[in-house]
Amino acid sequence: MNILQNDFGGCSMFKATIRSVQKGLSRVWLSAAVALMCCDMALALDINQANEAELDSVKGMGPALSAKVLKARTQGPFKDWNDLMQRVSGIRQNKAQQFSEQGLTVDGQAFAKKP
């Protein structure tokens, strides 16, 4: 079976990397492509689906804040960043901005600071 026949979730970067390997392109390009793939995967973390370990991996989150997030989430998913900041003490605009810059989302949305 040709590895490119598999969908891989529509990941074009993965397909391009496999094609590069098949064509024998430089290892430098291949390394850059793999690094980009890993970065892209790391940036896709929604607070409504993240488990404790994933939340702990967000710089600035820590075990205590992760526990607060998980406890608040038992009452239902967070609707938006405002909802998250109201329900979880310790997360305000600066933290929300920091987490969003690392790829954390709330219901798929990045944090947008209010003017």
PDB file of C-alpha atoms in Angstrom:
ATOM      1  CA  MET A   1       0.000   0.000   0.000  1.00  0.00           C
ATOM      2  CA  ASN A   2       1.342   3.408  -0.946  1.00  0.00           C
ATOM      3  CA  ILE A   3       1.698   5.562   2.182  1.00  0.00           C
ATOM      4  CA  LEU A   4       0.296   8.567   0.284  1.00  0.00           C
ATOM      5  CA  GLN A   5      -2.978   6.755  -0.319  1.00  0.00           C
ATOM      6  CA  ASN A   6      -3.785   7.108   3.373  1.00  0.00           C
ATOM      7  CA  ASP A   7      -5.573  10.364   4.258  1.00  0.00           C
ATOM      8  CA  PHE A   8      -3.611  11.198   7.478  1.00  0.00           C
ATOM      9  CA  GLY A   9      -6.362  13.623   8.396  1.00  0.00           C
ATOM     10  CA  GLY A  10      -5.723  15.711   5.296  1.00  0.00           C
ATOM     11  CA  CYS A  11      -2.294  16.760   6.570  1.00  0.00           C
ATOM     12  CA  SER A  12      -0.626  18.215   3.503  1.00  0.00           C
ATOM     13  CA  MET A  13       2.656  18.783   5.376  1.00  0.00           C
ATOM     14  CA  PHE A  14       2.873  15.071   6.188  1.00  0.00           C
ATOM     15  CA  LYS A  15       2.192  14.143   2.562  1.00  0.00           C
ATOM     16  CA  ALA A  16       4.800  16.627   1.336  1.00  0.00           C
ATOM     17  CA  THR A  17       7.345  15.208   3.763  1.00  0.00           C
ATOM     18  CA  ILE A  18       6.712  11.655   2.530  1.00  0.00           C
ATOM     19  CA  ARG A  19       7.029  12.821  -1.088  1.00  0.00           C
ATOM     20  CA  SER A  20      10.333  14.464  -0.220  1.00  0.00           C
ATOM     21  CA  VAL A  21      11.645  11.254   1.289  1.00  0.00           C
ATOM     22  CA  GLN A  22      10.538   9.348  -1.794  1.00  0.00           C
ATOM     23  CA  LYS A  23      12.284  11.880  -4.067  1.00  0.00           C
ATOM     24  CA  GLY A  24      15.391  11.925  -1.895  1.00  0.00           C
ATOM     25  CA  LEU A  25      15.331  15.653  -1.147  1.00  0.00           C
ATOM     26  CA  SER A  26      17.735  17.124   1.377  1.00  0.00           C
ATOM     27  CA  ARG A  27      17.613  16.197   5.011  1.00  0.00           C
ATOM     28  CA  VAL A  28      17.589  19.885   5.929  1.00  0.00           C
ATOM     29  CA  TRP A  29      14.259  20.405   4.153  1.00  0.00           C
ATOM     30  CA  LEU A  30      12.932  17.207   5.672  1.00  0.00           C
ATOM     31  CA  SER A  31      13.960  18.295   9.184  1.00  0.00           C
ATOM     32  CA  ALA A  32      12.311  21.682   8.694  1.00  0.00           C
ATOM     33  CA  ALA A  33       9.103  20.045   7.462  1.00  0.00           C
ATOM     34  CA  VAL A  34       8.964  17.666  10.430  1.00  0.00           C
ATOM     35  CA  ALA A  35       9.594  20.565  12.841  1.00  0.00           C
ATOM     36  CA  LEU A  36       6.724  22.495  11.285  1.00  0.00           C
ATOM     37  CA  MET A  37       4.455  19.467  11.562  1.00  0.00           C
ATOM     38  CA  CYS A  38       5.274  19.090  15.242  1.00  0.00           C
ATOM     39  CA  CYS A  39       4.735  22.784  15.925  1.00  0.00           C
ATOM     40  CA  ASP A  40       1.383  22.681  14.144  1.00  0.00           C
ATOM     41  CA  MET A  41       0.265  19.719  16.208  1.00  0.00           C
ATOM     42  CA  ALA A  42       1.376  21.360  19.445  1.00  0.00           C
ATOM     43  CA  LEU A  43      -0.648  24.460  18.636  1.00  0.00           C
ATOM     44  CA  ALA A  44      -3.927  22.594  18.334  1.00  0.00           C
ATOM     45  CA  LEU A  45      -5.131  22.333  21.924  1.00  0.00           C
ATOM     46  CA  ASP A  46      -8.675  23.239  22.899  1.00  0.00           C
ATOM     47  CA  ILE A  47      -9.300  23.732  26.605  1.00  0.00           C
ATOM     48  CA  ASN A  48     -12.637  21.918  26.344  1.00  0.00           C
ATOM     49  CA  GLN A  49     -10.978  18.696  25.142  1.00  0.00           C
ATOM     50  CA  ALA A  50      -7.549  18.851  26.802  1.00  0.00           C
ATOM     51  CA  ASN A  51      -6.712  16.343  29.503  1.00  0.00           C
ATOM     52  CA  GLU A  52      -4.735  17.121  32.664  1.00  0.00           C
ATOM     53  CA  ALA A  53      -1.344  16.290  31.148  1.00  0.00           C
ATOM     54  CA  GLU A  54      -2.035  18.422  28.076  1.00  0.00           C
ATOM     55  CA  LEU A  55      -3.110  21.368  30.218  1.00  0.00           C
ATOM     56  CA  ASP A  56      -0.022  20.953  32.416  1.00  0.00           C
ATOM     57  CA  SER A  57       2.146  21.153  29.297  1.00  0.00           C
ATOM     58  CA  VAL A  58       0.991  24.725  28.620  1.00  0.00           C
ATOM     59  CA  LYS A  59       3.642  27.094  29.962  1.00  0.00           C
ATOM     60  CA  GLY A  60       2.208  29.027  32.903  1.00  0.00           C
ATOM     61  CA  MET A  61      -0.670  26.638  33.513  1.00  0.00           C
ATOM     62  CA  GLY A  62       0.717  24.285  36.172  1.00  0.00           C
ATOM     63  CA  PRO A  63      -1.062  21.526  38.109  1.00  0.00           C
ATOM     64  CA  ALA A  64      -3.085  23.829  40.389  1.00  0.00           C
ATOM     65  CA  LEU A  65      -4.552  25.866  37.529  1.00  0.00           C
ATOM     66  CA  SER A  66      -5.128  22.729  35.446  1.00  0.00           C
ATOM     67  CA  ALA A  67      -7.136  21.270  38.331  1.00  0.00           C
ATOM     68  CA  LYS A  68      -9.260  24.447  38.520  1.00  0.00           C
ATOM     69  CA  VAL A  69      -9.917  24.278  34.768  1.00  0.00           C
ATOM     70  CA  LEU A  70     -10.932  20.622  34.919  1.00  0.00           C
ATOM     71  CA  LYS A  71     -13.170  21.222  37.952  1.00  0.00           C
ATOM     72  CA  ALA A  72     -14.929  24.169  36.270  1.00  0.00           C
ATOM     73  CA  ARG A  73     -15.304  22.156  33.076  1.00  0.00           C
ATOM     74  CA  THR A  74     -17.356  19.515  34.916  1.00  0.00           C
ATOM     75  CA  GLN A  75     -20.162  22.103  34.947  1.00  0.00           C
ATOM     76  CA  GLY A  76     -20.048  22.226  31.151  1.00  0.00           C
ATOM     77  CA  PRO A  77     -17.701  23.285  28.355  1.00  0.00           C
ATOM     78  CA  PHE A  78     -16.399  26.827  28.262  1.00  0.00           C
ATOM     79  CA  LYS A  79     -18.318  28.944  25.732  1.00  0.00           C
ATOM     80  CA  ASP A  80     -15.548  31.457  25.126  1.00  0.00           C
ATOM     81  CA  TRP A  81     -12.545  33.089  26.777  1.00  0.00           C
ATOM     82  CA  ASN A  82     -14.807  35.379  28.828  1.00  0.00           C
ATOM     83  CA  ASP A  83     -16.622  32.362  30.235  1.00  0.00           C
ATOM     84  CA  LEU A  84     -13.286  30.720  31.069  1.00  0.00           C
ATOM     85  CA  MET A  85     -11.978  33.831  32.837  1.00  0.00           C
ATOM     86  CA  GLN A  86     -15.190  34.167  34.877  1.00  0.00           C
ATOM     87  CA  ARG A  87     -15.259  30.538  35.970  1.00  0.00           C
ATOM     88  CA  VAL A  88     -11.549  29.904  36.637  1.00  0.00           C
ATOM     89  CA  SER A  89      -9.788  32.127  39.162  1.00  0.00           C
ATOM     90  CA  GLY A  90      -6.208  32.731  38.111  1.00  0.00           C
ATOM     91  CA  ILE A  91      -6.955  33.205  34.426  1.00  0.00           C
ATOM     92  CA  ARG A  92      -7.337  36.821  33.405  1.00  0.00           C
ATOM     93  CA  GLN A  93      -6.454  38.744  30.241  1.00  0.00           C
ATOM     94  CA  ASN A  94      -2.660  38.434  30.547  1.00  0.00           C
ATOM     95  CA  LYS A  95      -2.771  34.683  31.192  1.00  0.00           C
ATOM     96  CA  ALA A  96      -5.378  34.204  28.480  1.00  0.00           C
ATOM     97  CA  GLN A  97      -3.149  36.051  26.001  1.00  0.00           C
ATOM     98  CA  GLN A  98      -0.122  33.979  27.059  1.00  0.00           C
ATOM     99  CA  PHE A  99      -2.009  30.704  26.707  1.00  0.00           C
ATOM    100  CA  SER A 100      -3.526  31.704  23.375  1.00  0.00           C
ATOM    101  CA  GLU A 101      -0.095  32.595  21.976  1.00  0.00           C
ATOM    102  CA  GLN A 102       0.953  29.029  22.787  1.00  0.00           C
ATOM    103  CA  GLY A 103      -1.989  27.696  20.796  1.00  0.00           C
ATOM    104  CA  LEU A 104      -4.590  27.123  23.477  1.00  0.00           C
ATOM    105  CA  THR A 105      -8.117  27.802  22.269  1.00  0.00           C
ATOM    106  CA  VAL A 106     -11.563  27.962  23.823  1.00  0.00           C
ATOM    107  CA  ASP A 107     -14.166  26.355  21.597  1.00  0.00           C
ATOM    108  CA  GLY A 108     -11.681  26.673  18.731  1.00  0.00           C
ATOM    109  CA  GLN A 109     -11.160  30.422  19.208  1.00  0.00           C
ATOM    110  CA  ALA A 110      -7.942  32.262  20.033  1.00  0.00           C
ATOM    111  CA  PHE A 111      -8.032  34.960  22.678  1.00  0.00           C
ATOM    112  CA  ALA A 112      -8.724  38.467  21.384  1.00  0.00           C
ATOM    113  CA  LYS A 113      -7.799  41.219  23.820  1.00  0.00           C
ATOM    114  CA  LYS A 114     -10.485  43.840  24.245  1.00  0.00           C
ATOM    115  CA  PRO A 115      -9.356  47.374  23.286  1.00  0.00           C
TER     116      PRO A 115
END
